[in-house]
Each structure stands twice: as C-alpha cells, then as structure tokens.
Short mmCIF file of C-alpha atoms in Angstrom, two decimals:
data_model
loop_
_atom_site.label_atom_id
_atom_site.label_comp_id
_atom_site.label_asym_id
_atom_site.label_seq_id
_atom_site.Cartn_x
_atom_site.Cartn_y
_atom_site.Cartn_z
CA ALA A 1 -21.16 2.61 2.79
CA GLN A 2 -20.18 1.25 6.15
CA SER A 3 -18.00 3.12 8.60
CA VAL A 4 -16.70 2.51 12.10
CA THR A 5 -15.76 5.06 14.73
CA GLN A 6 -13.79 4.38 17.88
CA PRO A 7 -14.04 7.68 19.74
CA ASP A 8 -11.22 6.99 22.20
CA ILE A 9 -7.71 6.95 20.80
CA HIS A 10 -6.08 6.07 24.11
CA ILE A 11 -7.49 4.83 27.42
CA THR A 12 -5.67 4.16 30.69
CA VAL A 13 -7.22 2.03 33.42
CA SER A 14 -5.92 0.60 36.67
CA GLU A 15 -5.38 -3.11 36.96
CA GLY A 16 -8.50 -4.72 38.38
CA ALA A 17 -10.77 -1.91 37.21
CA SER A 18 -13.55 -2.40 34.71
CA LEU A 19 -13.15 -1.49 31.07
CA GLU A 20 -15.43 -0.31 28.30
CA LEU A 21 -14.18 0.49 24.81
CA ARG A 22 -16.62 2.27 22.55
CA CYS A 23 -17.45 1.44 18.96
CA ASN A 24 -20.07 3.07 16.76
CA TYR A 25 -20.85 1.91 13.26
CA SER A 26 -22.78 3.20 10.30
CA TYR A 27 -24.62 0.70 8.13
CA GLY A 28 -28.14 0.54 6.79
CA ALA A 29 -28.87 -3.07 7.65
CA THR A 30 -27.78 -5.50 10.32
CA PRO A 31 -24.00 -5.61 10.24
CA TYR A 32 -21.51 -8.26 11.13
CA LEU A 33 -19.39 -6.88 13.99
CA PHE A 34 -16.01 -7.89 15.31
CA TRP A 35 -13.50 -6.91 17.95
CA TYR A 36 -9.82 -7.67 17.41
CA VAL A 37 -6.83 -7.17 19.70
CA GLN A 38 -3.29 -6.41 18.58
CA SER A 39 -0.25 -6.78 20.82
CA PRO A 40 2.91 -4.87 19.86
CA GLY A 41 4.62 -6.37 16.82
CA GLN A 42 1.84 -8.89 16.30
CA GLY A 43 -1.04 -9.41 13.95
CA LEU A 44 -4.66 -9.06 14.96
CA GLN A 45 -6.39 -11.69 17.05
CA LEU A 46 -10.17 -12.12 17.09
CA LEU A 47 -11.74 -11.44 20.49
CA LEU A 48 -15.39 -11.92 19.59
CA LYS A 49 -17.95 -11.52 16.84
CA TYR A 50 -21.63 -10.73 16.41
CA PHE A 51 -23.58 -12.13 13.49
CA SER A 52 -27.15 -12.39 14.78
CA GLY A 53 -29.18 -13.62 17.74
CA ASP A 54 -28.27 -12.78 21.33
CA THR A 55 -27.02 -9.21 21.44
CA LEU A 56 -24.58 -9.91 24.29
CA VAL A 57 -21.67 -11.94 22.99
CA GLN A 58 -18.89 -13.54 24.96
CA GLY A 59 -15.35 -13.71 23.70
CA ILE A 60 -11.93 -14.91 24.72
CA LYS A 61 -9.88 -13.57 27.63
CA GLY A 62 -12.99 -12.61 29.60
CA PHE A 63 -14.23 -9.97 27.14
CA GLU A 64 -17.82 -9.40 26.14
CA ALA A 65 -19.60 -6.96 23.83
CA GLU A 66 -23.17 -5.83 23.44
CA PHE A 67 -24.83 -4.98 20.15
CA LYS A 68 -27.28 -2.09 20.51
CA ARG A 69 -29.07 -1.46 17.26
CA SER A 70 -30.80 1.70 18.52
CA GLN A 71 -27.44 3.27 19.33
CA SER A 72 -25.49 1.75 16.43
CA SER A 73 -22.96 0.61 18.97
CA PHE A 74 -20.94 -2.49 19.77
CA ASN A 75 -19.00 -1.63 22.93
CA LEU A 76 -16.40 -3.99 24.35
CA ARG A 77 -16.33 -4.64 28.10
CA LYS A 78 -14.29 -6.48 30.68
CA PRO A 79 -15.16 -6.50 34.38
CA SER A 80 -11.58 -6.64 35.67
CA VAL A 81 -8.59 -5.67 33.56
CA HIS A 82 -5.26 -7.49 33.79
CA TRP A 83 -1.89 -5.96 32.94
CA SER A 84 -1.63 -8.37 30.00
CA ASP A 85 -4.68 -6.71 28.42
CA ALA A 86 -2.57 -3.69 27.45
CA ALA A 87 -2.77 -3.64 23.66
CA GLU A 88 -4.54 -1.96 20.76
CA TYR A 89 -8.15 -2.86 20.14
CA PHE A 90 -9.94 -2.61 16.83
CA CYS A 91 -13.64 -2.72 16.08
CA ALA A 92 -14.62 -3.84 12.57
CA VAL A 93 -17.83 -4.09 10.57
CA GLY A 94 -18.72 -6.32 7.65
CA ALA A 95 -21.75 -6.20 5.42
CA TYR A 96 -24.16 -8.84 4.26
CA ASN A 97 -23.43 -10.09 0.77
CA GLN A 98 -20.16 -8.21 0.34
CA GLY A 99 -17.87 -11.15 0.72
CA GLY A 100 -15.50 -11.02 3.63
CA LYS A 101 -14.46 -7.38 3.41
CA LEU A 102 -14.22 -5.52 6.70
CA ILE A 103 -14.03 -1.85 7.60
CA PHE A 104 -11.90 -1.17 10.66
CA GLY A 105 -12.07 1.61 13.20
CA GLN A 106 -9.00 3.68 13.99
CA GLY A 107 -8.20 1.63 17.06
CA THR A 108 -8.07 2.31 20.81
CA GLU A 109 -4.80 1.87 22.64
CA LEU A 110 -5.28 0.50 26.15
CA SER A 111 -2.70 1.11 28.88
CA VAL A 112 -2.99 -0.62 32.26
CA LYS A 113 -1.63 0.99 35.43
CA PRO A 114 -0.33 -1.30 38.18
CA THR B 1 0.97 -24.15 13.67
CA ALA B 2 -1.67 -23.51 11.02
CA GLY B 3 -2.13 -19.93 9.93
CA ILE B 4 -0.76 -17.20 7.73
CA THR B 5 2.92 -16.68 6.96
CA GLN B 6 4.16 -13.32 5.73
CA ALA B 7 7.64 -12.60 4.39
CA PRO B 8 9.78 -10.67 4.89
CA THR B 9 9.07 -9.50 8.45
CA SER B 10 10.68 -6.17 7.69
CA GLN B 11 12.35 -4.44 4.77
CA ILE B 12 13.99 -1.14 3.92
CA LEU B 13 13.57 -0.23 0.28
CA ALA B 14 14.81 2.61 -1.88
CA ALA B 15 12.17 4.74 -3.55
CA GLY B 16 11.54 3.68 -7.13
CA ARG B 17 12.43 0.04 -6.51
CA SER B 18 9.93 -2.78 -6.79
CA MET B 19 9.05 -5.18 -4.01
CA THR B 20 6.81 -8.20 -3.54
CA LEU B 21 5.41 -9.03 -0.14
CA ARG B 22 4.61 -12.69 0.23
CA CYS B 23 1.64 -14.23 1.98
CA THR B 24 0.81 -17.92 2.32
CA GLN B 25 -2.02 -19.55 4.23
CA ASP B 26 -2.53 -23.20 5.06
CA MET B 27 -6.15 -23.06 6.19
CA ARG B 28 -7.60 -23.49 2.68
CA HIS B 29 -9.62 -20.31 3.10
CA ASN B 30 -11.14 -19.08 -0.14
CA ALA B 31 -10.75 -15.36 0.60
CA MET B 32 -7.57 -13.38 1.21
CA TYR B 33 -6.87 -9.71 1.92
CA TRP B 34 -4.08 -7.18 2.13
CA TYR B 35 -4.26 -4.25 4.56
CA ARG B 36 -1.93 -1.46 5.45
CA GLN B 37 -1.81 -0.13 9.01
CA ASP B 38 -0.87 3.47 9.66
CA LEU B 39 -0.94 5.34 12.96
CA GLY B 40 -4.32 6.89 13.62
CA LEU B 41 -5.90 5.34 10.54
CA GLY B 42 -6.42 1.77 11.64
CA LEU B 43 -6.29 -0.89 8.94
CA ARG B 44 -7.23 -0.01 5.37
CA LEU B 45 -7.96 -2.61 2.74
CA ILE B 46 -5.65 -2.51 -0.28
CA HIS B 47 -6.80 -5.49 -2.37
CA TYR B 48 -8.75 -8.64 -1.77
CA SER B 49 -9.52 -11.95 -3.44
CA ASN B 50 -12.69 -13.91 -2.80
CA THR B 51 -11.41 -17.00 -4.62
CA ALA B 52 -8.41 -18.18 -6.59
CA GLY B 53 -8.26 -16.45 -9.98
CA THR B 54 -10.17 -13.32 -8.92
CA THR B 55 -9.07 -10.10 -7.22
CA GLY B 56 -10.69 -6.81 -6.31
CA LYS B 57 -9.72 -3.32 -5.25
CA GLY B 58 -10.10 -2.16 -1.71
CA GLU B 59 -10.06 1.29 -0.18
CA VAL B 60 -6.43 2.22 -1.07
CA PRO B 61 -5.35 0.19 -4.14
CA ASP B 62 -3.23 2.75 -6.00
CA GLY B 63 0.42 1.79 -6.38
CA TYR B 64 -0.22 -1.86 -5.50
CA SER B 65 -1.07 -4.99 -7.46
CA VAL B 66 -1.97 -8.53 -6.43
CA SER B 67 -2.43 -11.93 -8.00
CA ARG B 68 -4.15 -15.10 -6.84
CA ALA B 69 -2.86 -18.00 -8.88
CA ASN B 70 -3.86 -20.58 -6.26
CA THR B 71 -5.74 -20.85 -2.98
CA ASP B 72 -2.77 -20.56 -0.66
CA ASP B 73 -0.72 -17.63 -2.00
CA PHE B 74 -1.59 -13.95 -2.33
CA PRO B 75 1.48 -11.79 -3.08
CA LEU B 76 1.34 -7.99 -2.98
CA THR B 77 3.59 -6.06 -5.37
CA LEU B 78 4.76 -2.49 -5.25
CA ALA B 79 5.94 -1.76 -8.78
CA SER B 80 7.72 1.51 -7.97
CA ALA B 81 7.81 2.25 -4.26
CA VAL B 82 7.21 5.75 -2.89
CA PRO B 83 7.80 7.02 0.66
CA SER B 84 4.04 7.24 1.35
CA GLN B 85 3.93 3.46 1.10
CA THR B 86 5.96 3.20 4.29
CA SER B 87 3.64 1.21 6.52
CA VAL B 88 2.99 -2.10 8.20
CA TYR B 89 1.30 -4.53 5.84
CA PHE B 90 -0.97 -7.31 7.02
CA CYS B 91 -2.26 -10.26 5.08
CA ALA B 92 -5.46 -11.96 6.22
CA SER B 93 -7.71 -14.80 5.13
CA SER B 94 -11.25 -15.94 5.79
CA GLU B 95 -13.78 -18.48 4.66
CA ILE B 96 -16.69 -17.02 2.75
CA ARG B 97 -19.77 -19.22 2.92
CA GLY B 98 -22.58 -17.84 0.83
CA SER B 99 -23.33 -14.36 2.11
CA SER B 100 -21.99 -14.85 5.63
CA ASN B 101 -18.98 -13.03 6.91
CA GLN B 102 -16.57 -15.29 8.75
CA PRO B 103 -13.81 -13.85 10.91
CA GLN B 104 -10.51 -13.01 9.29
CA HIS B 105 -7.24 -14.53 10.43
CA PHE B 106 -4.15 -12.32 10.28
CA GLY B 107 -0.45 -12.78 9.70
CA ASP B 108 2.16 -11.05 11.86
CA GLY B 109 2.78 -8.30 9.32
CA THR B 110 5.60 -6.89 7.20
CA ARG B 111 7.12 -3.60 8.30
CA LEU B 112 8.17 -1.74 5.15
CA SER B 113 10.17 1.49 5.07
CA ILE B 114 10.63 3.38 1.80
CA LEU B 115 13.54 5.81 1.76
#
C-alpha cells in the first residue's frame, strides 16, 4: 500500500529566503505525485504534479518539485518565499490503475517571517 | 466560477442526530471523493465514486454512507453522529481517463462539530 510522509510539521522561513518542503513516499512502482496548498478556511489548490518524464516539474506561484526515485522523495522548493506563501502544504501520492484515489501526507505548515 | 460547491459551510450537530453534507460539481468529472481533515492526520479518504452509480470505501468509511445517483452530486450522510466525527469535510472531484490519475479539485469544506 502507498504511504506518504512529510517529516516537518511546521517550518518558519524569512521572507525572501529559499524554501524546501520534504515529502517521502512508499510505493512499489512509479507513483503519481502531487503537491497541494491550503490557505486558512479554504480547500486545497493544486501546485504541481508529476506523472512521468522530466523529474523536475514546475508549478504555479513559482514552486517546483523534483522526483527522485532513488530516494523515494518529491520535495517542493521555492527560491524566494513571499509572505503570501504562508499556508499548509500537502504532498499526495496516487497509484497506477487505482482510479483517482490519493493518499495524503500529514501536511507541513509554513510560516513566513517579515 | 466552475468548481465544487459544498453545503453547509459549517454546522453544529447534536450527537445521535443524522446529517447530510452536500457536494455538487459542474465540471462533469466522473470521479468524486469525500475526505475528512483532522489536525496532524492530513486528509483521509472516507468514500469515493469512480462513476455515477458506483461507490467505494476509503480509509475511514465507518459511520458514513454515500450515494451517486448522477454525475454532479455526491452527498455524504452521517446516520447517527458521534463526537469523533467532528472534523472538516472536503469533497473533491477528478477525471479518470483509463489508468491515469488526474489531479483532484476540492471544495471549500464543511466544518462539522458534534456535541
């Protein structure tokens, strides 16, 4: 069965600093991988997805993520964080031939210092 | 704006009462999902439906039921609410094309408190 681990429950970075949010997954084959962002009181918004091909994927709002099969990781990065990036971030994994079901990580809450 | 509409946005319910959370999508997606979100646990799948007329159990289905009479609507029912069902509930939809896994689109959630 698939599983997703986000090791960091809460991260604080200064505005303008770089950001990396970690995501590790467990799945026997090539997974489908997603990052979502959730602002307070809102639903989840898709940041980016990896299905196949180029392992570095670009998303919205200046985010990118890199799929590393050898490390079973799909870390989210942003070179310069803005105060509006403060939110909760979820990594999710889907499996081939299991419909659209996703398994979500526990989430990482990002705070941004002025 | 196209998307997913959930109702109500919030509700306080007495234990033992029944409640139906509504979810409607206008994207004509074939698949729909219900999740609950609890602090420290992320989102957990309650039930899903890959197409109208079919439903399946997710990770935490006990105490909940769903139906999928048509493409657009996917209501979630709590037959006899218990305090442990206090949570934020999210409905989502996606398009399933063969074996591929398209991104899910989410509603804004229903905050439910069981007293």
